[in-house]
Amino acid sequence: MNPDTVPQNESLANSQFRRADGLWEGIARVSGMDCGACAVEIEQVARRVSGFSEFTVNPASHLASWVAESPAAIEELVQRIKRLGYVLGLQEGEPGDIQAKRTRKAARSRFLRFLVAALCMMQIMMYSTPEYVFTPDEIGRAEISLLRWAQWVLALPLMLYCAVPYYKRAWVAAIQRRLVMDQPIVIGLVLAFVLGSLNLNNPASHVWFDSIAMLLTLLLLVQMLVDNQTAIALHHLAGLQPDLPLQVQVPNAHGSPPIPVAQLRPGQLYQLAQSQAVPLDSELCTHESTVWVDEAMRTGEAEPVPKKQGDLIQAGSRLLSDQAILRVMPTAGGDSLWSMGQLLLQALAAKPKHQDKVDRILPWFVFGVLCCAAATAFYWGFIQSQPSVAASATLAVLIVTCPCALALALPLVRLFGIRRLVQAGVLVRNPLGLDTLARVSVVALDKTGTLTTPASIKVKQQAVCSYPEIENTEILNALCMLARRSVHTLSKAVAAHLFKQLNSSAKPVQWLHFTEIPGTGLIGVCKLNDQSIELRLGSAEHCELTRQHGNSSEVFAVCITGSELDARQFLKFEVNLQSDHQLVSQLAVLQAQGLSLNILSGDQPLAVERWMPEWKFDTRQGGMSPAEKINWITSQQADKKVVAMVGDGLNDSGAFAQADVSFAAAGACTLSAGQADFLILQPGMSGVATAIDTARQVEKIGRQNLIWALAYNGVAVPVAMMGYLTPWMASVGMGFSSLLVFFNTLRLKRNR
């Protein structure tokens, strides 16, 4: 979902859904925010509204996320923050295009304010320069007065137009008895303008119209750059998201009115048209004909998949038939994260680690700045009896502080980090996992389904010695359809092989019975030519071939048409996992990052040892049960190591839960992939390598930004209090401090 684009007739209540525990969860865009102080201000208002379990605002993405006891709580908050000048989502009945218009209008207004400030600053600097170069006697009293009046006239648009947003936020906060970062700025602007106006005709005193111009220009420049880059990042992320519908048709007695996807409930029927993607895990209810779907986004398979009545169609699959009626599965909704777009929004709305601590100290930071300004004025004005120094130093203290850099030091880095991950095909399911990922030292890898790609899997079909071979095309077609019902890598390899053998023209099969036995195989019963047959696909023992000594890379198939042994036909598929040169280079990147690479596989130990012998893993363990994987991870954590688990989600949910951070490989069995923190949308290990590198960069750059913001304010304020900084120096320092944080964050946009 593009946060800047909201569908027609969608209200704020429609952007939240009810969870299984009865609480309401939602995400919405906040309009009207200018800096990190705005996010803190909205959160402070939310704390005074009863009914919220959680409420956070990400100042970089401008997304708010909440958990509330009822929709009434969020509606009350909407009205409260509206009085502050912010808009959360859309009001009831407000058309969706108003949101886009509001966004464009706000961007245009910011640009115009910056343009006016920049033009006025250039003229004011030109008129103020002579006083910095020559003495008043060299210029002349009349000339100084004329230059100052010209500066005063040019400062009026700055004070009456460019600074208006800061006035509004500071005034509203003052009425509500709150401290925000706009207040020191506004006090400094007003004080500089008033004192400058009083000294217009006094050449011995200073005027600070140039400081006003530089301060507003740099503030508006930083704000415009941050907003532009944020909008570009969000627009780019929206284009990378799956095109899931936000509204669907719900058939009832009055027709098929559209409703938002967020309002669908388990068991509810809805209708999809051709080319639409399935927004929720759903059961197919259409019984007239076979429905074909494209599951490429979910499984990576390019071939269409036929579905019959009662079959599960997972979220993200695209409908290829004309239309279909579906029923929402009980697991869909708030508990199962109903779309990949919702996953991305949650990642963008989440706050970085330590951001809450920063937000809590910001009001105290503002209070400290005001106290320092008051102390400076008292010391220089009353104790030292130097009113000119008192005015200059007080203004410098108010202006030099850079709270915006402190507020955006972490969220902006997180935003660009998420963008980089999505570009690499990695979707963040647990935003907190990004903080843990930076400290990972051990990577545990499942082999089959994780380290294998379709290009590296070769299937060889052959007969089973002394048994009749399956040769009938209809039986091979049914066997292909049976293999497709499983997401196991070997089963998918057999299905792809048979599909190619059938000249890519497989036909759907009506199953009378289907069972998948984890770790063993598949059983399906269907009717062919009015005869009931049983098909089995899996291990030798599963196909009742006790004399065969199959291994983990061999898949057997049997067709049973009667109770006698001679009524059975067999096939054997030898699946060879070949070395992948791309995988070797990807593993080399992981090893170069200082990571310990370990294979934890359920395959036979001999097969694990023989696979990719040219690559030296720190550990190669085969025949491991899910419990043994958990124990291995626990032993590593006991040695104070941070473990990342990479698996296909089939038998790895326990290992995912035990590991410090987890990745579900491409083609995992469900959208949530057990307990995985990250979803890899592309085959291979490049996504894992990029994710770890990005997490480390996010932590490094975020720490640099935070240290710089704290160090700058810690040094600049005392220096300004001592009178060593003039107001124009303070303005330049504040602006360049914010720009330094911004450009340091942009380093994350570079591909490594």
PDB file of C-alpha atoms in Angstrom, residues 147-344:
ATOM      1  CA  LEU A 147      20.904  49.371   4.652  1.00  0.00           C
ATOM      2  CA  ARG A 148      19.271  48.286   7.896  1.00  0.00           C
ATOM      3  CA  TRP A 149      15.813  49.455   6.851  1.00  0.00           C
ATOM      4  CA  ALA A 150      16.229  47.487   3.623  1.00  0.00           C
ATOM      5  CA  GLN A 151      17.089  44.412   5.688  1.00  0.00           C
ATOM      6  CA  TRP A 152      14.077  45.006   7.932  1.00  0.00           C
ATOM      7  CA  VAL A 153      11.717  45.178   4.941  1.00  0.00           C
ATOM      8  CA  LEU A 154      13.156  41.947   3.546  1.00  0.00           C
ATOM      9  CA  ALA A 155      12.858  40.286   6.957  1.00  0.00           C
ATOM     10  CA  LEU A 156       9.099  40.896   7.050  1.00  0.00           C
ATOM     11  CA  PRO A 157       8.270  38.090   4.544  1.00  0.00           C
ATOM     12  CA  LEU A 158      10.505  35.792   6.572  1.00  0.00           C
ATOM     13  CA  MET A 159       8.710  36.532   9.818  1.00  0.00           C
ATOM     14  CA  LEU A 160       5.178  36.789   8.432  1.00  0.00           C
ATOM     15  CA  TYR A 161       5.272  33.918   5.910  1.00  0.00           C
ATOM     16  CA  CYS A 162       8.274  31.593   6.134  1.00  0.00           C
ATOM     17  CA  ALA A 163       8.171  31.168   9.908  1.00  0.00           C
ATOM     18  CA  VAL A 164       4.385  30.716  10.246  1.00  0.00           C
ATOM     19  CA  PRO A 165       4.460  26.874  10.656  1.00  0.00           C
ATOM     20  CA  TYR A 166       6.911  27.225  13.532  1.00  0.00           C
ATOM     21  CA  TYR A 167       4.700  29.842  15.215  1.00  0.00           C
ATOM     22  CA  LYS A 168       1.652  27.593  15.037  1.00  0.00           C
ATOM     23  CA  ARG A 169       3.311  24.536  16.529  1.00  0.00           C
ATOM     24  CA  ALA A 170       5.077  26.495  19.253  1.00  0.00           C
ATOM     25  CA  TRP A 171       1.877  28.343  20.231  1.00  0.00           C
ATOM     26  CA  VAL A 172      -0.306  25.227  20.376  1.00  0.00           C
ATOM     27  CA  ALA A 173       2.317  23.434  22.474  1.00  0.00           C
ATOM     28  CA  ALA A 174       2.590  26.383  24.842  1.00  0.00           C
ATOM     29  CA  ILE A 175      -1.184  26.442  25.350  1.00  0.00           C
ATOM     30  CA  GLN A 176      -1.085  22.731  26.164  1.00  0.00           C
ATOM     31  CA  ARG A 177       1.874  23.278  28.504  1.00  0.00           C
ATOM     32  CA  ARG A 178       4.255  21.157  26.486  1.00  0.00           C
ATOM     33  CA  LEU A 179       7.825  21.777  25.415  1.00  0.00           C
ATOM     34  CA  VAL A 180       8.651  21.221  21.755  1.00  0.00           C
ATOM     35  CA  MET A 181      11.711  22.001  19.682  1.00  0.00           C
ATOM     36  CA  ASP A 182       9.974  24.756  17.735  1.00  0.00           C
ATOM     37  CA  GLN A 183       9.758  26.952  20.845  1.00  0.00           C
ATOM     38  CA  PRO A 184      13.475  27.865  21.142  1.00  0.00           C
ATOM     39  CA  ILE A 185      13.517  28.567  17.406  1.00  0.00           C
ATOM     40  CA  VAL A 186      10.477  30.851  17.584  1.00  0.00           C
ATOM     41  CA  ILE A 187      11.780  32.669  20.674  1.00  0.00           C
ATOM     42  CA  GLY A 188      15.102  33.220  18.920  1.00  0.00           C
ATOM     43  CA  LEU A 189      13.434  34.490  15.738  1.00  0.00           C
ATOM     44  CA  VAL A 190      11.090  36.896  17.528  1.00  0.00           C
ATOM     45  CA  LEU A 191      13.790  38.124  19.899  1.00  0.00           C
ATOM     46  CA  ALA A 192      16.225  38.727  17.024  1.00  0.00           C
ATOM     47  CA  PHE A 193      13.601  40.610  15.008  1.00  0.00           C
ATOM     48  CA  VAL A 194      12.451  42.748  17.925  1.00  0.00           C
ATOM     49  CA  LEU A 195      15.968  43.652  19.064  1.00  0.00           C
ATOM     50  CA  GLY A 196      17.016  44.297  15.467  1.00  0.00           C
ATOM     51  CA  SER A 197      14.009  46.573  14.954  1.00  0.00           C
ATOM     52  CA  LEU A 198      14.862  48.563  18.084  1.00  0.00           C
ATOM     53  CA  ASN A 199      18.459  49.045  16.919  1.00  0.00           C
ATOM     54  CA  LEU A 200      17.695  50.136  13.361  1.00  0.00           C
ATOM     55  CA  ASN A 201      18.949  53.674  13.908  1.00  0.00           C
ATOM     56  CA  ASN A 202      21.715  52.848  16.370  1.00  0.00           C
ATOM     57  CA  PRO A 203      24.935  52.024  14.475  1.00  0.00           C
ATOM     58  CA  ALA A 204      26.679  51.047  17.716  1.00  0.00           C
ATOM     59  CA  SER A 205      24.292  48.131  18.248  1.00  0.00           C
ATOM     60  CA  HIS A 206      23.861  44.974  16.177  1.00  0.00           C
ATOM     61  CA  VAL A 207      20.910  43.878  14.098  1.00  0.00           C
ATOM     62  CA  TRP A 208      20.402  40.194  13.346  1.00  0.00           C
ATOM     63  CA  PHE A 209      18.218  40.106  10.264  1.00  0.00           C
ATOM     64  CA  ASP A 210      20.910  38.120   8.430  1.00  0.00           C
ATOM     65  CA  SER A 211      20.825  35.524  11.219  1.00  0.00           C
ATOM     66  CA  ILE A 212      17.040  35.258  10.866  1.00  0.00           C
ATOM     67  CA  ALA A 213      17.383  34.762   7.120  1.00  0.00           C
ATOM     68  CA  MET A 214      20.110  32.121   7.388  1.00  0.00           C
ATOM     69  CA  LEU A 215      18.315  30.241  10.166  1.00  0.00           C
ATOM     70  CA  LEU A 216      15.001  29.982   8.314  1.00  0.00           C
ATOM     71  CA  THR A 217      16.642  29.199   4.970  1.00  0.00           C
ATOM     72  CA  LEU A 218      18.725  26.365   6.391  1.00  0.00           C
ATOM     73  CA  LEU A 219      15.824  25.002   8.453  1.00  0.00           C
ATOM     74  CA  LEU A 220      13.522  24.978   5.440  1.00  0.00           C
ATOM     75  CA  LEU A 221      16.264  23.536   3.219  1.00  0.00           C
ATOM     76  CA  VAL A 222      16.877  20.605   5.555  1.00  0.00           C
ATOM     77  CA  GLN A 223      13.161  20.011   5.949  1.00  0.00           C
ATOM     78  CA  MET A 224      12.614  20.085   2.176  1.00  0.00           C
ATOM     79  CA  LEU A 225      15.519  17.717   1.483  1.00  0.00           C
ATOM     80  CA  VAL A 226      14.372  15.239   4.128  1.00  0.00           C
ATOM     81  CA  ASP A 227      10.776  15.335   2.907  1.00  0.00           C
ATOM     82  CA  ASN A 228      11.796  14.910  -0.727  1.00  0.00           C
ATOM     83  CA  GLN A 229      14.056  11.960  -0.008  1.00  0.00           C
ATOM     84  CA  THR A 230      11.416  10.413   2.243  1.00  0.00           C
ATOM     85  CA  ALA A 231       8.773  10.768  -0.466  1.00  0.00           C
ATOM     86  CA  ILE A 232      11.114   9.241  -3.053  1.00  0.00           C
ATOM     87  CA  ALA A 233      11.923   6.327  -0.766  1.00  0.00           C
ATOM     88  CA  LEU A 234       8.263   5.671   0.055  1.00  0.00           C
ATOM     89  CA  HIS A 235       7.273   5.927  -3.604  1.00  0.00           C
ATOM     90  CA  HIS A 236      10.026   3.501  -4.536  1.00  0.00           C
ATOM     91  CA  LEU A 237       8.984   1.079  -1.801  1.00  0.00           C
ATOM     92  CA  ALA A 238       5.370   1.288  -2.923  1.00  0.00           C
ATOM     93  CA  GLY A 239       6.413   0.267  -6.430  1.00  0.00           C
ATOM     94  CA  LEU A 240       8.235  -2.780  -5.082  1.00  0.00           C
ATOM     95  CA  GLN A 241       5.252  -4.010  -3.088  1.00  0.00           C
ATOM     96  CA  PRO A 242       2.922  -6.670  -4.439  1.00  0.00           C
ATOM     97  CA  ASP A 243      -0.073  -5.144  -6.181  1.00  0.00           C
ATOM     98  CA  LEU A 244      -2.637  -6.392  -3.692  1.00  0.00           C
ATOM     99  CA  PRO A 245      -6.141  -4.916  -3.969  1.00  0.00           C
ATOM    100  CA  LEU A 246      -7.237  -2.564  -1.208  1.00  0.00           C
ATOM    101  CA  GLN A 247     -10.951  -3.208  -1.916  1.00  0.00           C
ATOM    102  CA  VAL A 248     -12.866  -6.292  -3.059  1.00  0.00           C
ATOM    103  CA  GLN A 249     -16.457  -7.004  -4.107  1.00  0.00           C
ATOM    104  CA  VAL A 250     -18.587  -8.772  -1.488  1.00  0.00           C
ATOM    105  CA  PRO A 251     -21.694 -10.448  -2.963  1.00  0.00           C
ATOM    106  CA  ASN A 252     -24.894 -10.109  -0.917  1.00  0.00           C
ATOM    107  CA  ALA A 253     -28.627  -9.635  -1.406  1.00  0.00           C
ATOM    108  CA  HIS A 254     -28.099  -6.040  -2.522  1.00  0.00           C
ATOM    109  CA  GLY A 255     -25.475  -6.773  -5.168  1.00  0.00           C
ATOM    110  CA  SER A 256     -21.699  -6.734  -4.815  1.00  0.00           C
ATOM    111  CA  PRO A 257     -20.677  -3.589  -2.944  1.00  0.00           C
ATOM    112  CA  PRO A 258     -16.923  -2.963  -2.509  1.00  0.00           C
ATOM    113  CA  ILE A 259     -15.421  -3.003   0.982  1.00  0.00           C
ATOM    114  CA  PRO A 260     -11.817  -2.486   2.160  1.00  0.00           C
ATOM    115  CA  VAL A 261      -9.733  -5.632   2.556  1.00  0.00           C
ATOM    116  CA  ALA A 262      -9.019  -4.664   6.162  1.00  0.00           C
ATOM    117  CA  GLN A 263     -12.719  -5.171   6.973  1.00  0.00           C
ATOM    118  CA  LEU A 264     -12.884  -8.765   5.684  1.00  0.00           C
ATOM    119  CA  ARG A 265     -13.461 -11.320   8.400  1.00  0.00           C
ATOM    120  CA  PRO A 266     -12.776 -15.088   8.539  1.00  0.00           C
ATOM    121  CA  GLY A 267     -15.477 -17.030   6.689  1.00  0.00           C
ATOM    122  CA  GLN A 268     -16.631 -14.040   4.630  1.00  0.00           C
ATOM    123  CA  LEU A 269     -17.147 -14.479   0.876  1.00  0.00           C
ATOM    124  CA  TYR A 270     -15.672 -12.048  -1.633  1.00  0.00           C
ATOM    125  CA  GLN A 271     -15.186 -11.873  -5.390  1.00  0.00           C
ATOM    126  CA  LEU A 272     -12.048 -11.283  -7.450  1.00  0.00           C
ATOM    127  CA  ALA A 273     -11.760 -10.342 -11.108  1.00  0.00           C
ATOM    128  CA  GLN A 274      -9.171 -11.503 -13.601  1.00  0.00           C
ATOM    129  CA  SER A 275      -5.562 -10.348 -12.963  1.00  0.00           C
ATOM    130  CA  GLN A 276      -6.317  -9.354  -9.365  1.00  0.00           C
ATOM    131  CA  ALA A 277      -4.067 -10.676  -6.602  1.00  0.00           C
ATOM    132  CA  VAL A 278      -5.522 -12.588  -3.654  1.00  0.00           C
ATOM    133  CA  PRO A 279      -5.208 -10.263  -0.618  1.00  0.00           C
ATOM    134  CA  LEU A 280      -5.796 -12.945   2.066  1.00  0.00           C
ATOM    135  CA  ASP A 281      -5.278 -16.677   2.428  1.00  0.00           C
ATOM    136  CA  SER A 282      -8.616 -17.908   1.053  1.00  0.00           C
ATOM    137  CA  GLU A 283     -10.564 -21.032   0.120  1.00  0.00           C
ATOM    138  CA  LEU A 284     -11.860 -21.314  -3.433  1.00  0.00           C
ATOM    139  CA  CYS A 285     -15.678 -21.564  -3.525  1.00  0.00           C
ATOM    140  CA  THR A 286     -16.171 -21.515  -7.307  1.00  0.00           C
ATOM    141  CA  HIS A 287     -17.379 -24.967  -8.409  1.00  0.00           C
ATOM    142  CA  GLU A 288     -18.385 -24.485 -12.044  1.00  0.00           C
ATOM    143  CA  SER A 289     -14.892 -24.839 -13.512  1.00  0.00           C
ATOM    144  CA  THR A 290     -11.208 -24.979 -12.750  1.00  0.00           C
ATOM    145  CA  VAL A 291      -9.579 -21.724 -11.679  1.00  0.00           C
ATOM    146  CA  TRP A 292      -5.995 -21.065 -12.728  1.00  0.00           C
ATOM    147  CA  VAL A 293      -3.731 -18.907 -10.562  1.00  0.00           C
ATOM    148  CA  ASP A 294      -0.191 -17.604 -10.831  1.00  0.00           C
ATOM    149  CA  GLU A 295       1.806 -18.293  -7.646  1.00  0.00           C
ATOM    150  CA  ALA A 296       5.103 -16.909  -8.950  1.00  0.00           C
ATOM    151  CA  MET A 297       5.217 -14.154  -6.329  1.00  0.00           C
ATOM    152  CA  ARG A 298       4.823 -16.730  -3.551  1.00  0.00           C
ATOM    153  CA  THR A 299       6.729 -19.767  -4.799  1.00  0.00           C
ATOM    154  CA  GLY A 300       8.870 -18.536  -7.683  1.00  0.00           C
ATOM    155  CA  GLU A 301       7.232 -21.050 -10.043  1.00  0.00           C
ATOM    156  CA  ALA A 302       6.375 -19.546 -13.416  1.00  0.00           C
ATOM    157  CA  GLU A 303       3.807 -22.189 -14.483  1.00  0.00           C
ATOM    158  CA  PRO A 304       0.116 -21.516 -13.707  1.00  0.00           C
ATOM    159  CA  VAL A 305      -1.473 -23.720 -11.040  1.00  0.00           C
ATOM    160  CA  PRO A 306      -5.037 -25.108 -11.340  1.00  0.00           C
ATOM    161  CA  LYS A 307      -7.344 -24.835  -8.328  1.00  0.00           C
ATOM    162  CA  LYS A 308     -10.625 -26.604  -7.623  1.00  0.00           C
ATOM    163  CA  GLN A 309     -13.387 -25.932  -5.125  1.00  0.00           C
ATOM    164  CA  GLY A 310     -12.093 -26.219  -1.560  1.00  0.00           C
ATOM    165  CA  ASP A 311      -8.436 -25.611  -2.469  1.00  0.00           C
ATOM    166  CA  LEU A 312      -6.368 -23.063  -0.551  1.00  0.00           C
ATOM    167  CA  ILE A 313      -5.187 -20.008  -2.495  1.00  0.00           C
ATOM    168  CA  GLN A 314      -2.508 -18.147  -0.594  1.00  0.00           C
ATOM    169  CA  ALA A 315      -2.252 -14.397  -0.364  1.00  0.00           C
ATOM    170  CA  GLY A 316      -0.234 -12.928  -3.204  1.00  0.00           C
ATOM    171  CA  SER A 317      -1.373 -15.449  -5.836  1.00  0.00           C
ATOM    172  CA  ARG A 318      -2.778 -13.807  -8.968  1.00  0.00           C
ATOM    173  CA  LEU A 319      -6.054 -14.887 -10.571  1.00  0.00           C
ATOM    174  CA  LEU A 320      -5.701 -15.850 -14.250  1.00  0.00           C
ATOM    175  CA  SER A 321      -9.303 -16.964 -14.826  1.00  0.00           C
ATOM    176  CA  ASP A 322     -12.174 -14.563 -15.478  1.00  0.00           C
ATOM    177  CA  GLN A 323     -13.425 -14.351 -11.890  1.00  0.00           C
ATOM    178  CA  ALA A 324     -13.721 -16.390  -8.695  1.00  0.00           C
ATOM    179  CA  ILE A 325     -15.591 -16.463  -5.404  1.00  0.00           C
ATOM    180  CA  LEU A 326     -13.361 -17.009  -2.375  1.00  0.00           C
ATOM    181  CA  ARG A 327     -13.883 -17.432   1.369  1.00  0.00           C
ATOM    182  CA  VAL A 328     -11.481 -15.873   3.882  1.00  0.00           C
ATOM    183  CA  MET A 329      -9.631 -18.574   5.823  1.00  0.00           C
ATOM    184  CA  PRO A 330      -9.827 -18.512   9.638  1.00  0.00           C
ATOM    185  CA  THR A 331      -6.102 -17.729   9.898  1.00  0.00           C
ATOM    186  CA  ALA A 332      -6.372 -14.582   7.777  1.00  0.00           C
ATOM    187  CA  GLY A 333      -6.653 -11.120   9.268  1.00  0.00           C
ATOM    188  CA  GLY A 334      -4.717  -9.374  11.999  1.00  0.00           C
ATOM    189  CA  ASP A 335      -3.003 -12.467  13.341  1.00  0.00           C
ATOM    190  CA  SER A 336      -1.533 -13.603  10.025  1.00  0.00           C
ATOM    191  CA  LEU A 337      -0.475 -10.220   8.612  1.00  0.00           C
ATOM    192  CA  TRP A 338      -2.911 -10.121   5.778  1.00  0.00           C
ATOM    193  CA  SER A 339      -0.617  -8.882   3.040  1.00  0.00           C
ATOM    194  CA  MET A 340       3.000  -8.331   2.192  1.00  0.00           C
ATOM    195  CA  GLY A 341       2.161  -4.646   1.841  1.00  0.00           C
ATOM    196  CA  GLN A 342       1.036  -4.659   5.475  1.00  0.00           C
ATOM    197  CA  LEU A 343       4.399  -6.162   6.446  1.00  0.00           C
ATOM    198  CA  LEU A 344       6.213  -3.307   4.770  1.00  0.00           C
TER     199      LEU A 344
END
